[in-house]
Coordinates of C-alpha atoms in Angstrom, one line a residue:
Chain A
X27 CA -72.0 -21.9 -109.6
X28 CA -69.0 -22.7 -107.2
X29 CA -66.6 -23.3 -110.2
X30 CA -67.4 -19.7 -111.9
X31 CA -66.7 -18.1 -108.1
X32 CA -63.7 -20.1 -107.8
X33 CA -62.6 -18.8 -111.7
X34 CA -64.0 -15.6 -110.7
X35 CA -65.3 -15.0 -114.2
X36 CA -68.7 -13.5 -115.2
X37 CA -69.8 -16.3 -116.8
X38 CA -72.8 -16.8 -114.8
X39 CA -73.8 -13.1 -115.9
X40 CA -74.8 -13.9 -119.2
X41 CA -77.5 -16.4 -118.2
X42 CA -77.9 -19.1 -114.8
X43 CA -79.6 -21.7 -116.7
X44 CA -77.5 -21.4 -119.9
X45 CA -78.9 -21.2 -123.6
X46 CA -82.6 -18.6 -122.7
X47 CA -82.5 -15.3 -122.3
X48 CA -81.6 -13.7 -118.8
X49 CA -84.9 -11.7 -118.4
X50 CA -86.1 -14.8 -115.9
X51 CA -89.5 -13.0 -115.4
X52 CA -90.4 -12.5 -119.4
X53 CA -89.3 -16.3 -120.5
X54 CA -89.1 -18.7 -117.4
X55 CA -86.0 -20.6 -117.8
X56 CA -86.0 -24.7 -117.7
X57 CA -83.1 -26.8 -118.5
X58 CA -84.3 -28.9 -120.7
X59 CA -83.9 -26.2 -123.9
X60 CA -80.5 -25.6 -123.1
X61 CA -77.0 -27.6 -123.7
X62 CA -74.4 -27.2 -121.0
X63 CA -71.8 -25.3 -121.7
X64 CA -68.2 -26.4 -121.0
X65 CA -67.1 -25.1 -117.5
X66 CA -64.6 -23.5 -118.9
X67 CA -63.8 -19.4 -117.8
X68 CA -63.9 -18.5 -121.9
X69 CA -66.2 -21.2 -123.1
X70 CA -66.0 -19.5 -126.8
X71 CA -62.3 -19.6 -126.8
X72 CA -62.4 -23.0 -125.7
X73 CA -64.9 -24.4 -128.6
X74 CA -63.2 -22.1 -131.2
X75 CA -60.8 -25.1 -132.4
X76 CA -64.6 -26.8 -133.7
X77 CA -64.7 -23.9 -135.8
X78 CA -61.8 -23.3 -137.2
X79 CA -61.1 -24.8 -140.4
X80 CA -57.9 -25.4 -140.6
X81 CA -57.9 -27.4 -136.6
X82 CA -58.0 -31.3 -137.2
X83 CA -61.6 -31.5 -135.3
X84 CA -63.2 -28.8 -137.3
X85 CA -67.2 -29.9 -137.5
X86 CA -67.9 -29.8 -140.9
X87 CA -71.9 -28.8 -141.3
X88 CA -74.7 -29.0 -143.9
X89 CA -74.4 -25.8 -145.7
X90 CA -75.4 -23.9 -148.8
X91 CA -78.9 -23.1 -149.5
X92 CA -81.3 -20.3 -151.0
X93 CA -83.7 -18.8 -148.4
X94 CA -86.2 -15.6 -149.3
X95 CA -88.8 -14.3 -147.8
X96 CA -90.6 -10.5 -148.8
X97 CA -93.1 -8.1 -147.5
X98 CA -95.7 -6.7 -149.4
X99 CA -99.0 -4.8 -149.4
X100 CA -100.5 -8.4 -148.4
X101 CA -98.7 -9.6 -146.3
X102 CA -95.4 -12.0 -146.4
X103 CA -94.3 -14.0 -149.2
X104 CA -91.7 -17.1 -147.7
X105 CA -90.0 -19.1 -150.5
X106 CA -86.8 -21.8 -150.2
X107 CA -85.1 -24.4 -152.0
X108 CA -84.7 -28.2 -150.4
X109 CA -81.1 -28.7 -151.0
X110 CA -78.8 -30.2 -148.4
X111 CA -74.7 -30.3 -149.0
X112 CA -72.0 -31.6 -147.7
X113 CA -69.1 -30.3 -149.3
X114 CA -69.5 -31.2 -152.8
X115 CA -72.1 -34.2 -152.0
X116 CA -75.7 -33.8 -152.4
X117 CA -77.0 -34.8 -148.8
X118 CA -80.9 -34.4 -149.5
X119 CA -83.0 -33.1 -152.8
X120 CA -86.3 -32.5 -150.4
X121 CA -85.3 -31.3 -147.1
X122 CA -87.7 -28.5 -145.6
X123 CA -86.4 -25.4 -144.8
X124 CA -89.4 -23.6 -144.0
X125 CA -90.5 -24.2 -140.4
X126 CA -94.2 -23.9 -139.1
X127 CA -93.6 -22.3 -135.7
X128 CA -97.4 -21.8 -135.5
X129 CA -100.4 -21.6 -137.7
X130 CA -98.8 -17.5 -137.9
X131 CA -95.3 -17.8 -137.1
X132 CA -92.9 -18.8 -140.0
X133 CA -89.0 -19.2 -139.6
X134 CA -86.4 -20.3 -142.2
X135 CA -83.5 -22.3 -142.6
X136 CA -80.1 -21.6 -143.6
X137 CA -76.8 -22.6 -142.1
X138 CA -77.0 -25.6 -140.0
X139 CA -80.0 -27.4 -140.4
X140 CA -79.8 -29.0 -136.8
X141 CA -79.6 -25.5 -135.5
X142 CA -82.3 -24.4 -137.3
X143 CA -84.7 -27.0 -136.9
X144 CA -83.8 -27.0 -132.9
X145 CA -83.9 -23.3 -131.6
X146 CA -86.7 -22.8 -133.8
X147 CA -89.1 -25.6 -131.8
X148 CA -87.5 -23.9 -128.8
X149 CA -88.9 -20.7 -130.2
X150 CA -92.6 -22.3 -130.8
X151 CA -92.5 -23.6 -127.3
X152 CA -91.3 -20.4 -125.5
X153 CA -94.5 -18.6 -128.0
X154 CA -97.3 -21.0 -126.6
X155 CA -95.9 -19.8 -123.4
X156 CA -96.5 -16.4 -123.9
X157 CA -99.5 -16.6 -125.1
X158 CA -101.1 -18.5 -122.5
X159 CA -99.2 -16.4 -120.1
X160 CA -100.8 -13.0 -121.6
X161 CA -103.5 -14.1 -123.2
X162 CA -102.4 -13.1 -126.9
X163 CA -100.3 -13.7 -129.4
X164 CA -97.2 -13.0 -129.1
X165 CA -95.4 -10.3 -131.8
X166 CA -93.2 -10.9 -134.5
X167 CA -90.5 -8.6 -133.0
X168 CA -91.1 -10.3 -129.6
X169 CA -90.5 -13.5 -130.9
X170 CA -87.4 -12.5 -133.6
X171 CA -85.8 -11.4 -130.0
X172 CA -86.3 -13.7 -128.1
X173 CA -84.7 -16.1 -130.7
X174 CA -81.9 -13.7 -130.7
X175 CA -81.4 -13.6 -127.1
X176 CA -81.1 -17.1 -127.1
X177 CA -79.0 -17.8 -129.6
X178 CA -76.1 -15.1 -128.4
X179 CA -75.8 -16.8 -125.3
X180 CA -73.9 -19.3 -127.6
X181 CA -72.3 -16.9 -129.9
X182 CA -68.7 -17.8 -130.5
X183 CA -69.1 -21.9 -129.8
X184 CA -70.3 -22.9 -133.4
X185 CA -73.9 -22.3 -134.0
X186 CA -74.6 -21.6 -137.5
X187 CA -78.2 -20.4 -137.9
X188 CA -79.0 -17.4 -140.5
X189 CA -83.2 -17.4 -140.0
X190 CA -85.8 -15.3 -141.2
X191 CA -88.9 -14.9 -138.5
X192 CA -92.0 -14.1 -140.6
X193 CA -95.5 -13.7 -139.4
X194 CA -98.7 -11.1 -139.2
X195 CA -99.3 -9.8 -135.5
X196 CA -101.4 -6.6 -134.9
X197 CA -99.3 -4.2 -136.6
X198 CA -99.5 -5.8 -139.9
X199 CA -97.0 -8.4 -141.6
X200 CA -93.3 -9.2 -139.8
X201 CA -90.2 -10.1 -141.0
X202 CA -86.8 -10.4 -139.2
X203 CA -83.9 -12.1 -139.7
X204 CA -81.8 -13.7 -137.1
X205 CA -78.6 -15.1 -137.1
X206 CA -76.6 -16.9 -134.6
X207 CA -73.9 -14.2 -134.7
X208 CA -76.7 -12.3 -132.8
X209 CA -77.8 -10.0 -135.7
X210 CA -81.6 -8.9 -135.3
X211 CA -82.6 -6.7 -138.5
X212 CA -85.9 -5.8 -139.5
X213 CA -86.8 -5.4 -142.6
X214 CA -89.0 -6.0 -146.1
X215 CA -86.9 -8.1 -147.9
X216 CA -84.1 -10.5 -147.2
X217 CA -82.7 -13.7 -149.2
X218 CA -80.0 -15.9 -146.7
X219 CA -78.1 -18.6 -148.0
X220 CA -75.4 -19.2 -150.5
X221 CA -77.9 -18.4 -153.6
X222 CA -79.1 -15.2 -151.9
X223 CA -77.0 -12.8 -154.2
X224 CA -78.9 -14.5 -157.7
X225 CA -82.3 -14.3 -155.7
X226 CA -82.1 -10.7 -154.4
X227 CA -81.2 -9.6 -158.4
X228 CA -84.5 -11.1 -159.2
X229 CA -86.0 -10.1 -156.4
X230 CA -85.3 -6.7 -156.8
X231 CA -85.8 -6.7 -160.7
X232 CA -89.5 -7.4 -160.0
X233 CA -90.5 -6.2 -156.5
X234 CA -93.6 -3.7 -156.4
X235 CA -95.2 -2.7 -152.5
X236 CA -98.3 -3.4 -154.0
X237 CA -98.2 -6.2 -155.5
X238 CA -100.9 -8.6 -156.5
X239 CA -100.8 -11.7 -154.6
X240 CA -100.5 -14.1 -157.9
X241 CA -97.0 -11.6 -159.0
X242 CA -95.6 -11.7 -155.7
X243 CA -95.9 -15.6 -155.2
X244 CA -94.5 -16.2 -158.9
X245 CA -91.6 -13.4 -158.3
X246 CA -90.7 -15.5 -155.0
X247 CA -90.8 -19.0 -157.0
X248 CA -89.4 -17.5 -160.1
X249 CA -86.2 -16.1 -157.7
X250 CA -85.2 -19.4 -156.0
X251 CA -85.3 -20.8 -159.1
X252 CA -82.6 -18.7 -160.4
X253 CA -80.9 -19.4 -157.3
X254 CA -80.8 -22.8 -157.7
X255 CA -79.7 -22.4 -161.8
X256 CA -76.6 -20.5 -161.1
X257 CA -75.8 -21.7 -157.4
X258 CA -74.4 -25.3 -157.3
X259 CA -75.5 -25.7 -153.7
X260 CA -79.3 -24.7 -153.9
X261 CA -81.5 -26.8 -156.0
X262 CA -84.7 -29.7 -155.2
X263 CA -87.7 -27.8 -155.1
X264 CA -89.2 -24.5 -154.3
X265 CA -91.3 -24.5 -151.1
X266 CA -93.3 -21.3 -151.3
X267 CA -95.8 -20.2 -148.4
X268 CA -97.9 -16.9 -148.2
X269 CA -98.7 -15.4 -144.7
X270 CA -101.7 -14.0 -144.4
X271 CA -103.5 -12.2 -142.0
X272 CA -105.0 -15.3 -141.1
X273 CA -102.3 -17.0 -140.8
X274 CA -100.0 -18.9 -143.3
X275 CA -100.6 -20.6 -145.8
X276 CA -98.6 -23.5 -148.1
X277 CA -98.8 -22.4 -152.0
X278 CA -96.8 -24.9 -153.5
X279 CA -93.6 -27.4 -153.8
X280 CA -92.6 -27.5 -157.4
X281 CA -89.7 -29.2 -159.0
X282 CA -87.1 -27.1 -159.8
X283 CA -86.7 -28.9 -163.1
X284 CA -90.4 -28.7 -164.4
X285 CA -89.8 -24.2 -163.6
X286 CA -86.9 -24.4 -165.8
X287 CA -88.6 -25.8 -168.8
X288 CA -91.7 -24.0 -168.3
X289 CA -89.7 -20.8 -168.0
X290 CA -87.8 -21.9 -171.1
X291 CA -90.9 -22.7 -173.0
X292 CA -92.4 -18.7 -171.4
X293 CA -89.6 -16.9 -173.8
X294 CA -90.5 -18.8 -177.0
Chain B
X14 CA -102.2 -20.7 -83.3
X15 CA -98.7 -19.0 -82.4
X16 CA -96.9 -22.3 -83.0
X17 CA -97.5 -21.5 -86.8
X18 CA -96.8 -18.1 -87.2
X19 CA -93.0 -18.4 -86.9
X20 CA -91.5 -19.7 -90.2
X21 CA -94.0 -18.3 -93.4
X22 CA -93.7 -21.8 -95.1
X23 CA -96.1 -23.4 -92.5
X24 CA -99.7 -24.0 -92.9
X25 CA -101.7 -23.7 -89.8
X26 CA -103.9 -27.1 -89.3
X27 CA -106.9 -24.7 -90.2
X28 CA -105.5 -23.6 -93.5
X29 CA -104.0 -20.5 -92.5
X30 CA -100.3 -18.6 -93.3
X31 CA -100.5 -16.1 -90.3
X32 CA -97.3 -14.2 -91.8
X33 CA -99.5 -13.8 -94.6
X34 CA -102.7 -12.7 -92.4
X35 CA -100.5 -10.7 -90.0
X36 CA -99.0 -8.7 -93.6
X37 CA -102.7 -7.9 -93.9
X38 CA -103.1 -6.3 -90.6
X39 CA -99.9 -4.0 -91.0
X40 CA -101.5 -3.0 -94.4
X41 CA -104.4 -2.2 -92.7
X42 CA -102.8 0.2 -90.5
X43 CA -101.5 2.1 -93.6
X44 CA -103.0 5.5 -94.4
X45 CA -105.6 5.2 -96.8
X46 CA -105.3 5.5 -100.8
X47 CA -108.2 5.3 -103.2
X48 CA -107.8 4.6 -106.6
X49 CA -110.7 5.3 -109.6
X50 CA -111.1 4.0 -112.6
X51 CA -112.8 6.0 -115.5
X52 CA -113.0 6.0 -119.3
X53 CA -110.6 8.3 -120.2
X54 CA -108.7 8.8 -116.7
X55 CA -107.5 7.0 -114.0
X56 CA -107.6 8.7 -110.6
X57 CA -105.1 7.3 -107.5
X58 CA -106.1 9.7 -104.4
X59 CA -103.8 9.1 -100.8
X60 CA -104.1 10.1 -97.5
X61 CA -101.0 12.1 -96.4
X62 CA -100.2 11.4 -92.7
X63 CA -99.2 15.1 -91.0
X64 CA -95.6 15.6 -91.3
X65 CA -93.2 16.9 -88.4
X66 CA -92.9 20.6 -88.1
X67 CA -89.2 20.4 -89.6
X68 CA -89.6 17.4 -92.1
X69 CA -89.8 18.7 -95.9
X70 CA -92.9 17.5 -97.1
X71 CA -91.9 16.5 -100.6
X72 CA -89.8 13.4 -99.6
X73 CA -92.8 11.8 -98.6
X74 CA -94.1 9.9 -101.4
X75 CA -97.2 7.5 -101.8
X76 CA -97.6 7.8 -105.4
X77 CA -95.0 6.2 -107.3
X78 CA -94.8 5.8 -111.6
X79 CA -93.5 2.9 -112.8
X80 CA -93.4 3.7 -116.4
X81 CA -94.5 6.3 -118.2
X82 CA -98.4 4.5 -118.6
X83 CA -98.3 2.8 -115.0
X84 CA -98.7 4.7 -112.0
X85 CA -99.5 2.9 -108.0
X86 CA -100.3 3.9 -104.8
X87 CA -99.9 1.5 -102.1
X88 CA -100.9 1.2 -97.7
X89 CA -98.5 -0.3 -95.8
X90 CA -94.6 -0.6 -94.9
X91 CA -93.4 2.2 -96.9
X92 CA -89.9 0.3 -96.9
X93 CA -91.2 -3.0 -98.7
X94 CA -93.5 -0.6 -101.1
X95 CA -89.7 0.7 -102.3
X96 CA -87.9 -2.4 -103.0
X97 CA -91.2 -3.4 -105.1
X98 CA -91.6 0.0 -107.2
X99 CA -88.1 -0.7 -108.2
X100 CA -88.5 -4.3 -108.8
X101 CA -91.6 -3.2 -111.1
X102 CA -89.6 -0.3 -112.7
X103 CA -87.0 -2.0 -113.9
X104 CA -89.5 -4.9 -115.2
X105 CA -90.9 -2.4 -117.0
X106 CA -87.6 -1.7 -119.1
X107 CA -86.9 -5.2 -119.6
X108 CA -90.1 -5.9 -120.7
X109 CA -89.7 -2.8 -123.3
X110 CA -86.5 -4.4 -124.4
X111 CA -87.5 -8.0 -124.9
X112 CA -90.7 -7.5 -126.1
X113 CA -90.6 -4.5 -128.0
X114 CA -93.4 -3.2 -126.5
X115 CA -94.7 -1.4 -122.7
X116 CA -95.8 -3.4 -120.2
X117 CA -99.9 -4.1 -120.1
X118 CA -101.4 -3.1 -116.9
X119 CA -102.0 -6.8 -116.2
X120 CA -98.9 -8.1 -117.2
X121 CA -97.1 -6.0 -114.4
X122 CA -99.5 -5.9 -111.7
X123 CA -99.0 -10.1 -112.5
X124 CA -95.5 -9.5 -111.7
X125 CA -95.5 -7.7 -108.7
X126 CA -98.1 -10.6 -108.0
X127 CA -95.8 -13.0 -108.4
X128 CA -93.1 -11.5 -106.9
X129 CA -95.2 -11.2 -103.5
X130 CA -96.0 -14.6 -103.6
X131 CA -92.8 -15.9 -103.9
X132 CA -91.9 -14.1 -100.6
X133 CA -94.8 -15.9 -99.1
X134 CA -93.4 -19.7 -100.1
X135 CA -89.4 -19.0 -98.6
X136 CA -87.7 -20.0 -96.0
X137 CA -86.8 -17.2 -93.7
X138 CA -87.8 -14.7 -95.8
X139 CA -91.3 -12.4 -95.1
X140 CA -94.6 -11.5 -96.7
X141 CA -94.1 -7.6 -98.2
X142 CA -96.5 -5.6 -95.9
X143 CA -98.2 -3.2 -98.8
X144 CA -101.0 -3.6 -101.1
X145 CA -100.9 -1.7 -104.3
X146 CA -103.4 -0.1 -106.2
X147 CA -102.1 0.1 -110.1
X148 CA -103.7 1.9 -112.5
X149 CA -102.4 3.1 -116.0
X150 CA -103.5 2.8 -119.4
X151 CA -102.5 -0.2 -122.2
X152 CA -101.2 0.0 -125.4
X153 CA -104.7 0.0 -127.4
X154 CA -106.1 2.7 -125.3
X155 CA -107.8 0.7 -122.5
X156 CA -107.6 2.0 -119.2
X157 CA -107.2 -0.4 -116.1
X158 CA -107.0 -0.5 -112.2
X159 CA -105.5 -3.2 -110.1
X160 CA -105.3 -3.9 -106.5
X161 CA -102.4 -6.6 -105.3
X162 CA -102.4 -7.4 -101.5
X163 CA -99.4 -9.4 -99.1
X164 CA -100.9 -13.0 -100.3
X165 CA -99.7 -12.0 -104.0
X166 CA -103.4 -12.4 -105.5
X167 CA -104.5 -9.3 -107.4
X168 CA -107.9 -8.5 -108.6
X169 CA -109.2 -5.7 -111.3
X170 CA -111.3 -3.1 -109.8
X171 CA -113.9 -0.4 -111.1
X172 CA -113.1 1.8 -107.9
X173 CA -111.3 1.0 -105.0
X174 CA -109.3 1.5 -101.6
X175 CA -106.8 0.2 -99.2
X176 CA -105.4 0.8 -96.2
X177 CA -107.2 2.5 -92.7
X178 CA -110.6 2.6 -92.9
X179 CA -110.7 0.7 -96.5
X180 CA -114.3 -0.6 -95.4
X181 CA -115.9 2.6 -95.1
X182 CA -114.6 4.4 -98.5
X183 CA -115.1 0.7 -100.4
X184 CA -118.8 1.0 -99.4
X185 CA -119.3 5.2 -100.1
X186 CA -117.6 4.3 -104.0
X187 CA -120.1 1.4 -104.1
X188 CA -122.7 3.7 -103.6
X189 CA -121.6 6.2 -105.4
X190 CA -119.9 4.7 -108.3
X191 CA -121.4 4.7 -111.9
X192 CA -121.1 4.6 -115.3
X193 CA -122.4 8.1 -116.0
X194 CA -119.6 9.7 -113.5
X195 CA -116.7 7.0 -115.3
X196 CA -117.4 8.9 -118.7
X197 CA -116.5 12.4 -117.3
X198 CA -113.0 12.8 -116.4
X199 CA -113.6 15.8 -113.9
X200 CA -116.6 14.0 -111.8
X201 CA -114.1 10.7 -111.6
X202 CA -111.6 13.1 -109.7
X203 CA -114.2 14.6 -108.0
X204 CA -115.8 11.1 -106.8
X205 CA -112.2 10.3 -105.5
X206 CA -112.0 13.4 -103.6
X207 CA -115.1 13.0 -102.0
X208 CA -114.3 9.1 -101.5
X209 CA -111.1 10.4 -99.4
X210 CA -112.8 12.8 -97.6
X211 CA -114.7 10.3 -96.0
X212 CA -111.6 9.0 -93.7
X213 CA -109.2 12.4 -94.2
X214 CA -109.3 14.7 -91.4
X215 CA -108.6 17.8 -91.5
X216 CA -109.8 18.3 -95.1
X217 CA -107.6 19.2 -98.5
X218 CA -104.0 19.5 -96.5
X219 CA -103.6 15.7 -96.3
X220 CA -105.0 14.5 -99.6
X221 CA -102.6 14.2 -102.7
X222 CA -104.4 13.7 -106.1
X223 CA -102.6 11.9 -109.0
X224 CA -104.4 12.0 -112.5
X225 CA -103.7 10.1 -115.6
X226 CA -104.7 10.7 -119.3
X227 CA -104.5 8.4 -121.5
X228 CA -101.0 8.9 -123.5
X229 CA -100.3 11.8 -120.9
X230 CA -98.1 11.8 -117.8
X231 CA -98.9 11.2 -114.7
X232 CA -100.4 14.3 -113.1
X233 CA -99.7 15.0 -109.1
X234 CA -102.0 17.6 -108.0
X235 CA -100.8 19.3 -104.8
X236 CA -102.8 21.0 -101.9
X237 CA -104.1 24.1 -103.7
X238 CA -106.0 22.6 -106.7
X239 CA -107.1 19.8 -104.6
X240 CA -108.4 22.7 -102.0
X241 CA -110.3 24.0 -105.1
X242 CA -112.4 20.9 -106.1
X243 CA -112.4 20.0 -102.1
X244 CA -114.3 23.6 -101.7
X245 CA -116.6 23.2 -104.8
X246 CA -117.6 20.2 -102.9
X247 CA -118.3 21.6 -99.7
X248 CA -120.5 24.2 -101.7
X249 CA -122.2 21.6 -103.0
X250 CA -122.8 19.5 -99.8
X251 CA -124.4 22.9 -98.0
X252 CA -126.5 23.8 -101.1
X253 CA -127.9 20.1 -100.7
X254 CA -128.0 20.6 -96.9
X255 CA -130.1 23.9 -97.4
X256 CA -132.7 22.3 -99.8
X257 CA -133.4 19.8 -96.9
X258 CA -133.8 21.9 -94.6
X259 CA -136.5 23.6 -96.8
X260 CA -138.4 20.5 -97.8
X261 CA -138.3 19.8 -93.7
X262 CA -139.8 23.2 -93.0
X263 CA -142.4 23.2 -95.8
X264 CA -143.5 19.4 -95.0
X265 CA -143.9 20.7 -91.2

């Protein structure tokens, strides 16, 4: 890293191979999961005009959305709309936001979907690693830091990633949510996204530890619905998933439309 | 042959690395250390060479803990066995911090595995002269003993021992070893005494005893409680002797 010496900087501190986390022994580094970063001494301050909103070359992204997920006494409920935005334009009515790390690792998406979809495959490769490094699964926490770890080293250039890592490991169900402004919080419920607010007032309304399994997956559809009613950018469908012990599993993907007449037709 | 000894990253045309081979021999020379695995302890005995008349005793130690679960013992250079207890330390920590969890017994003897082995594949760098014995207990309870040697292979063990003399103490814990004496934490320590007495000379005064309980510290034992056990076992050895004798003189 001639440049760095010449800028004498401590750029090269934060990580050598840019974009994983610096613990070389834990996660091997490879190039191929990281972008370069400009070679600049403050490469944050230097991207920070792409962020900015009032610059001329700020990078508009694909925003708004409704993202929950829940822990209860069996396990994790995950539930999300499928609307993409661009400004006021409706990008995409059926765009996934729930990605299947592995058959027990679940991670949202909120924020930039190219983030999300990208760090989080990064994530699923960097967990078959460790597990056929150690020879078991790898833990929710584990894998909520390592996300986090990667993610900082880009804090301040323009990622926009607010995630929710849910899974079941051996000290029950997991949830934590990420975001690229290196926030790691663990917890038992969370809703990200521009609808969050109407979903945690339902969520909160009807949220019991111990739960049946039928309540819990209706409270999760029943709150992104809501979401979606009152917030202009969430809407599409509901993609709900139940992790299990076993692993996940995909409930359902149900028009948000067909929810609000059959929760019109409930009160009559 | 000496044509390939020079620069580590050359094979002999027999298949040898003679840095690696020659690492072996200065382990070899190392004073002895034992290490015992039971089910509900973990013993690590050493040899303790005989220190100067003027040198203070305690800065001499064999027996290092990584973290609080992971405890080695080690034969050879005692400079290289430093720069690795550290390198392992401070894996230990980072391990904690990433993964949110300690290190398994495996997962740091594979590291200081690793880290040998990449010392065997540089350019002008040399093997580390020590094998390690590591021994410690897991997060779910289980209770594990490693040795790693100069190559950067590592193996589990039952009961094992490195350094001067390994030969002879490998064989008396072969015989000696079994499942009855792993379930009782007092005859596991005993069995590693008697292991070390086998190559010690002159007795208790150069044996150092380190203990581990599951979920407990590591536990040095110094010269007078090892005396103790170390003179129960004499007893025992001379009641045995006696009863020979007896049989001899009643057969006759």
């Amino acid at each position: 890293m001639a440049l760095a010496a010449i800028c004498k900087s401590n750029f090269s501190s934060k990580s050598s191979l840019f974009g994983l986390p610096s613990n070389k022994e834990v996660f091997e580094q490879e190039s191929e999961d990281c972008f370069a970063i400009p070679t600049a001494p403050q490469a944050a301050a230097y991207l920070s005009h792409l962020n900015n909103p009032e610059s001329n070359v700020h990078i508009k992204f694909h925003h708004g959305t409704t993202t929950l997920a829940f822990k209860f006494n069996h396990g994790v409920v995950v539930a999300t709309d499928s609307r993409a935005t661009a400004g006021s334009y409706i990008a995409s009515q059926t765009v996934k936001k729930v990605i299947e790390i592995n058959p027990y690792l679940l991670g949202t998406m909120a924020g930039g979907a190219a983030d999300c979809s990208f760090w989080e495959r990064v994530l699923a490769k960097q967990c078959r690693v460790y597990e056929l490094r150690n020879k078991e699964r790898i833990s929710v926490a584990a894998a909520s830091k390592v996300l986090a770890n990667m993610v900082y080293n880009y804090k301040g250039m323009g990622l926009s990633m607010g995630t929710m890592i849910c899974g079941w490991d051996k000290r029950g169900p997991g949830l934590y949510y990420v975001d690229s402004d290196g926030q790691r919080l663990n917890g038992s419920m969370f809703a990200v996204g521009s609808g969050a607010t109407y979903a945690y007032g339902v969520m909160d309304a009807g949220y019991a530890e111990d739960m049946s399994v039928k309540d819990a997956l209706e409270l999760g559809k029943r709150a992104i619905y809501h979401a979606t009613h009152r917030d202009a950018y969430s809407g599409g469908y509901v993609n709900l998933y139940h992790m299990k012990e076993t692993g996940w599993e995909h409930i359902s993907w149900t028009d948000v439309k067909d929810l609000h007449y059959a929760y019109k037709n409930e009160k009559k | 042959m000496s044509r390939y000894d020079r620069a580590i990253t050359v094979f002999s045309p027999d298949g040898h690395l003679f840095q690696v081979e020659y690492a072996q021999e200065a382990v070899k020379k190392g004073s002895t250390a034992v290490g015992v695995r039971g089910k509900d302890i973990v013993v690590l005995g050493v040899e303790k060479k005989s220190v100067a008349q003027l040198q203070e005793e305690r800065t001499v130690r064999k027996i290092c803990t990584i973290d609080d679960h992971v405890c080695m013992a080690f034969a050879g250079l005692t400079a290289d066995a430093r720069v690795i207890v550290n390198k392992a330390r401070i894996e230990c920590q980072s391990h904690r911090l990433t993964v949110e969890d300690p290190v398994t017994v495996e997962y740091i003897t594979r590291y200081i595995a690793t880290v040998k082995q990449r010392y065997t594949q540089s350019n002008g760098r040399r093997p580390f002269g020590l094998s390690a014995l590591i021994v410690g207990f897991d997060d779910d309870g289980s209770p594990h003993l490693y040795q790693t040697d100069p190559s950067g292979t590592y193996h589990a063990w039952k009961a094992n021992a490195i350094g001067r003399s390994a030969k002879t103490v490998r064989e008396f814990l072969e015989e000696n070893y079994n499942a009855d004496i792993a379930t009782n934490d007092v005859e596991t320590v005993k069995l590693t005494i008697k292991a070390l007495l086998e190559v010690v000379q002159s007795g208790s005064k150069s044996m150092e005893i380190a203990v581990m309980r599951r979920n407990h510290p590591l536990q040095v034992n110094f010269s007078a409680e090892v005396e103790k056990v170390v003179a129960e076992i004499e007893k025992q050895k001379e009641e045995e002797a006696e009863k020979k004798q007896k049989k001899m003189k009643k057969s006759s």
